XYZ file of C-alpha atoms in Angstrom:
298
model
C -97.209 -107.873 -240.688
C -98.810 -109.465 -242.924
C -102.733 -111.234 -242.335
C -101.957 -113.200 -244.735
C -105.439 -113.293 -247.071
C -106.490 -114.780 -243.422
C -105.745 -117.884 -243.870
C -108.105 -121.264 -242.665
C -106.321 -123.425 -241.158
C -105.963 -126.559 -242.123
C -104.572 -130.390 -241.061
C -103.095 -131.630 -244.258
C -99.110 -132.507 -243.376
C -100.202 -133.103 -239.883
C -102.000 -135.733 -240.968
C -98.864 -137.550 -242.702
C -98.788 -141.106 -241.712
C -96.446 -143.429 -240.795
C -95.753 -140.726 -238.402
C -91.922 -138.853 -238.698
C -88.917 -141.507 -237.981
C -91.597 -143.547 -237.202
C -93.492 -146.725 -238.482
C -96.560 -145.308 -235.943
C -99.869 -145.252 -237.987
C -101.565 -142.744 -238.015
C -104.929 -142.925 -237.211
C -107.412 -142.050 -240.097
C -109.050 -138.883 -239.979
C -111.272 -137.044 -242.919
C -111.009 -133.602 -243.663
C -113.942 -132.778 -242.255
C -113.480 -134.597 -239.235
C -111.152 -132.577 -238.352
C -112.454 -129.562 -236.576
C -112.958 -129.947 -233.164
C -116.344 -128.680 -233.053
C -117.557 -131.525 -235.542
C -118.759 -134.110 -233.104
C -117.040 -137.870 -233.470
C -117.731 -140.013 -231.141
C -116.080 -142.779 -232.074
C -113.015 -140.801 -232.821
C -109.798 -142.929 -231.566
C -106.155 -142.013 -231.741
C -103.018 -143.102 -231.538
C -100.932 -141.931 -228.584
C -97.274 -142.333 -228.723
C -93.821 -140.044 -227.889
C -91.139 -140.873 -229.374
C -88.462 -142.673 -227.396
C -86.325 -140.040 -227.631
C -88.316 -137.552 -225.884
C -89.141 -139.985 -223.123
C -86.208 -140.375 -222.220
C -85.970 -136.607 -220.973
C -83.798 -134.672 -222.842
C -83.342 -131.285 -221.361
C -85.931 -130.128 -224.173
C -88.818 -132.493 -223.068
C -91.265 -132.010 -220.358
C -91.708 -134.538 -218.832
C -94.897 -137.006 -218.909
C -98.559 -135.426 -217.749
C -98.729 -137.504 -215.036
C -95.012 -137.635 -213.513
C -94.473 -136.388 -209.861
C -93.486 -132.407 -208.969
C -94.684 -131.501 -213.059
C -96.818 -129.452 -212.697
C -96.862 -126.823 -216.304
C -98.843 -123.578 -216.536
C -100.179 -124.095 -219.933
C -101.838 -120.948 -221.533
C -98.384 -118.997 -219.636
C -94.955 -118.227 -219.896
C -93.678 -121.085 -216.919
C -90.841 -120.524 -215.419
C -88.345 -119.786 -218.440
C -90.775 -121.789 -221.033
C -92.951 -120.054 -223.208
C -96.475 -122.347 -222.829
C -98.167 -119.318 -224.357
C -99.936 -119.783 -228.027
C -99.238 -117.451 -230.605
C -102.532 -118.147 -231.404
C -104.343 -116.902 -228.436
C -105.068 -119.183 -225.828
C -106.202 -123.082 -225.876
C -107.830 -125.610 -224.507
C -106.801 -128.326 -221.898
C -108.385 -131.231 -221.456
C -108.074 -133.632 -218.452
C -104.753 -132.353 -217.878
C -103.624 -132.772 -221.964
C -103.100 -129.021 -224.001
C -105.779 -129.898 -227.226
C -104.493 -129.114 -230.633
C -105.949 -125.618 -231.799
C -107.399 -126.407 -235.754
C -107.833 -129.700 -235.006
C -107.380 -133.392 -234.652
C -104.556 -135.600 -235.700
C -104.759 -138.684 -235.202
C -102.388 -139.619 -232.970
C -102.205 -138.068 -229.373
C -99.090 -137.947 -227.067
C -95.978 -135.997 -228.318
C -94.658 -137.451 -231.004
C -91.301 -136.100 -231.615
C -91.972 -132.758 -229.965
C -90.656 -132.023 -226.526
C -93.743 -129.458 -225.234
C -96.725 -130.441 -224.168
C -98.905 -127.809 -226.122
C -97.439 -125.569 -228.969
C -93.817 -125.953 -229.505
C -91.882 -122.369 -230.615
C -89.911 -121.877 -233.256
C -88.012 -119.521 -235.363
C -86.888 -119.541 -238.854
C -85.244 -116.927 -241.122
C -85.894 -115.988 -244.728
C -82.568 -114.434 -246.726
C -83.200 -113.631 -249.582
C -81.612 -111.368 -251.861
C -82.308 -110.312 -255.923
C -81.193 -112.825 -258.513
C -78.009 -111.223 -261.379
C -76.308 -112.047 -264.169
C -72.079 -111.164 -264.251
C -72.878 -107.787 -264.243
C -75.126 -107.271 -261.239
C -78.046 -106.459 -262.668
C -81.391 -107.714 -261.483
C -82.715 -110.754 -263.204
C -86.382 -110.505 -264.217
C -89.102 -113.362 -264.876
C -88.830 -114.144 -268.943
C -92.119 -114.352 -268.688
C -94.533 -111.883 -265.362
C -91.135 -109.363 -266.004
C -90.796 -109.943 -261.906
C -86.732 -108.954 -260.112
C -86.583 -113.134 -259.379
C -85.403 -113.300 -255.620
C -83.534 -116.128 -253.724
C -82.872 -117.283 -250.514
C -80.732 -120.004 -248.361
C -82.102 -122.784 -248.280
C -80.784 -125.966 -246.303
C -81.652 -129.421 -246.928
C -82.733 -130.710 -243.962
C -80.985 -134.118 -242.086
C -84.270 -135.769 -241.031
C -86.590 -136.346 -244.023
C -83.440 -134.655 -247.148
C -86.939 -132.127 -248.180
C -85.657 -128.336 -248.465
C -86.309 -126.122 -245.910
C -85.525 -122.649 -244.649
C -82.636 -122.677 -241.333
C -84.604 -122.596 -238.417
C -84.966 -124.265 -235.540
C -86.050 -123.984 -231.848
C -86.680 -121.625 -229.681
C -84.577 -122.005 -226.185
C -86.132 -121.802 -222.766
C -85.506 -118.189 -221.498
C -84.342 -116.997 -225.418
C -84.949 -114.113 -227.515
C -86.689 -114.407 -230.715
C -84.370 -112.628 -232.233
C -81.191 -114.365 -230.671
C -82.623 -117.948 -232.630
C -83.313 -116.509 -235.391
C -79.555 -115.399 -236.090
C -78.759 -118.673 -233.559
C -80.091 -120.725 -236.187
C -79.535 -119.722 -239.433
C -75.762 -119.104 -237.989
C -75.558 -122.935 -236.930
C -77.383 -124.337 -240.478
C -76.100 -122.957 -243.220
C -72.848 -120.900 -242.226
C -71.626 -124.411 -240.051
C -70.592 -121.114 -236.904
C -70.473 -124.634 -233.857
C -67.345 -126.114 -236.229
C -65.845 -122.644 -236.932
C -62.444 -121.440 -234.554
C -63.280 -118.161 -232.475
C -61.586 -115.741 -235.017
C -63.586 -117.051 -237.380
C -67.524 -117.072 -234.890
C -66.261 -113.560 -234.524
C -65.311 -112.211 -237.674
C -69.293 -114.615 -239.367
C -70.642 -111.900 -236.148
C -69.620 -108.688 -237.692
C -70.694 -109.026 -241.009
C -74.033 -111.147 -239.761
C -74.225 -108.359 -237.715
C -75.188 -105.431 -240.791
C -77.767 -108.484 -242.177
C -79.710 -109.076 -239.071
C -79.452 -105.631 -237.545
C -81.074 -103.920 -240.474
C -84.790 -103.728 -241.678
C -86.465 -106.957 -240.770
C -90.206 -108.023 -241.716
C -91.883 -110.213 -240.023
C -93.752 -113.059 -242.266
C -95.747 -115.040 -240.488
C -96.347 -115.526 -236.612
C -98.698 -118.330 -235.424
C -99.312 -122.402 -236.019
C -97.323 -124.229 -238.773
C -98.707 -127.023 -240.144
C -96.244 -129.608 -239.800
C -95.792 -133.387 -239.952
C -95.051 -133.901 -236.289
C -97.994 -132.427 -234.728
C -99.639 -133.937 -232.471
C -103.320 -134.100 -230.228
C -101.586 -132.855 -227.774
C -98.360 -131.059 -229.466
C -97.604 -128.970 -232.239
C -95.299 -126.339 -233.598
C -95.839 -122.605 -234.325
C -93.602 -120.151 -235.781
C -92.264 -116.887 -235.545
C -90.851 -116.430 -239.728
C -88.986 -113.396 -240.360
C -87.490 -111.815 -244.112
C -84.304 -110.601 -243.512
C -83.269 -109.021 -247.549
C -80.346 -108.161 -248.366
C -81.505 -105.554 -251.016
C -77.165 -104.922 -253.133
C -76.220 -108.251 -252.255
C -73.045 -107.583 -251.206
C -73.311 -108.549 -247.853
C -74.562 -112.179 -248.517
C -71.507 -112.081 -250.998
C -68.986 -112.430 -248.471
C -70.799 -114.984 -246.950
C -69.294 -119.071 -247.151
C -72.502 -121.192 -247.731
C -71.707 -124.486 -244.736
C -74.424 -126.798 -243.742
C -74.322 -127.516 -240.518
C -75.912 -128.767 -237.387
C -79.322 -130.712 -239.134
C -78.666 -129.038 -242.224
C -77.264 -131.684 -244.938
C -76.004 -129.402 -247.471
C -77.369 -125.528 -248.142
C -78.138 -123.179 -251.336
C -79.302 -120.065 -252.536
C -82.156 -121.474 -254.827
C -84.442 -119.845 -256.722
C -87.792 -118.593 -255.505
C -91.288 -119.580 -257.418
C -94.207 -121.368 -257.094
C -92.362 -125.329 -258.197
C -90.763 -125.003 -255.087
C -91.271 -127.396 -253.073
C -90.509 -127.337 -249.246
C -90.579 -128.577 -245.715
C -94.086 -127.986 -243.735
C -95.669 -124.478 -244.567
C -92.746 -123.274 -245.712
C -93.843 -122.585 -249.319
C -96.963 -120.679 -247.587
C -94.155 -118.645 -246.274
C -91.608 -117.633 -248.928
C -94.828 -116.998 -250.771
C -96.187 -113.994 -248.497
C -92.341 -113.031 -248.945
C -92.368 -111.702 -252.670
C -95.632 -110.647 -252.486
C -94.063 -108.364 -249.720
C -90.721 -107.509 -252.021
C -93.163 -107.580 -255.763
C -90.843 -110.651 -256.554
C -91.723 -113.004 -259.354
C -93.602 -116.012 -258.206
C -96.174 -117.911 -260.229
C -96.597 -117.248 -263.917
C -100.370 -117.730 -263.333
C -101.365 -114.455 -261.686
C -104.038 -115.619 -258.710
C -104.978 -113.496 -255.739
C -102.683 -112.177 -253.931
C -102.657 -110.758 -250.074
C -103.641 -107.730 -249.242
C -101.470 -106.690 -246.308
């Protein structure tokens, strides 16, 4: 797996205001005050947890002070994974503390779990080809152009990797496949026969050699001081293009649209997704930028 250029985490999208899906304005956090190591006695974040989370759906924790709720932070808590991919996090006054720093907002916002909320993001790629089936190279860099399957999110209208949340007790590999089927192939609306056919074709792609692009914290607009997104991003590459050519892309579940997208630095994607896609191009030796900047080393 990539060491991600020993990337230093920072908050950019996690300082988004107003908070997604609301009119709640975060307290402003200057860049030099994001880190908890910097003392800030006047820090006065806004408390916010969305009504949809407080309603107590099965994917959400109760409030910290609720009777009978005693979460085991930094541990596997029954079926709920409360360990962070980035190591131990601080728990302060019974609440987990965002490992990267301040966000200007406490509570959980739209996130169900206190502490890490685990997602999985499958990056399904193929080479761009001409009518004769030859791989197409970029005219400036001479590197081959990769394409990946992107969805347009219904909630914010941004293009993204078709990922989603890991269900309690679910293996990451199962989440990756399930989310891809639901969002890019609309499997929830298929008949049992159609679903079985999809499963057969997808098995070939998802059982072949793949590589973990990234595991860890995500700079996400939904993050708060007490709840944050983490993901495992995995690249499944269809080298010949034969597996994916026969799969009918159809947006489903949380997706508004789905399509193959040419990969380059011009992509503007949701949360940290552009960064994950860039790592894939480096691993595959594909085109990313016309400006030959420093590349990560494996």
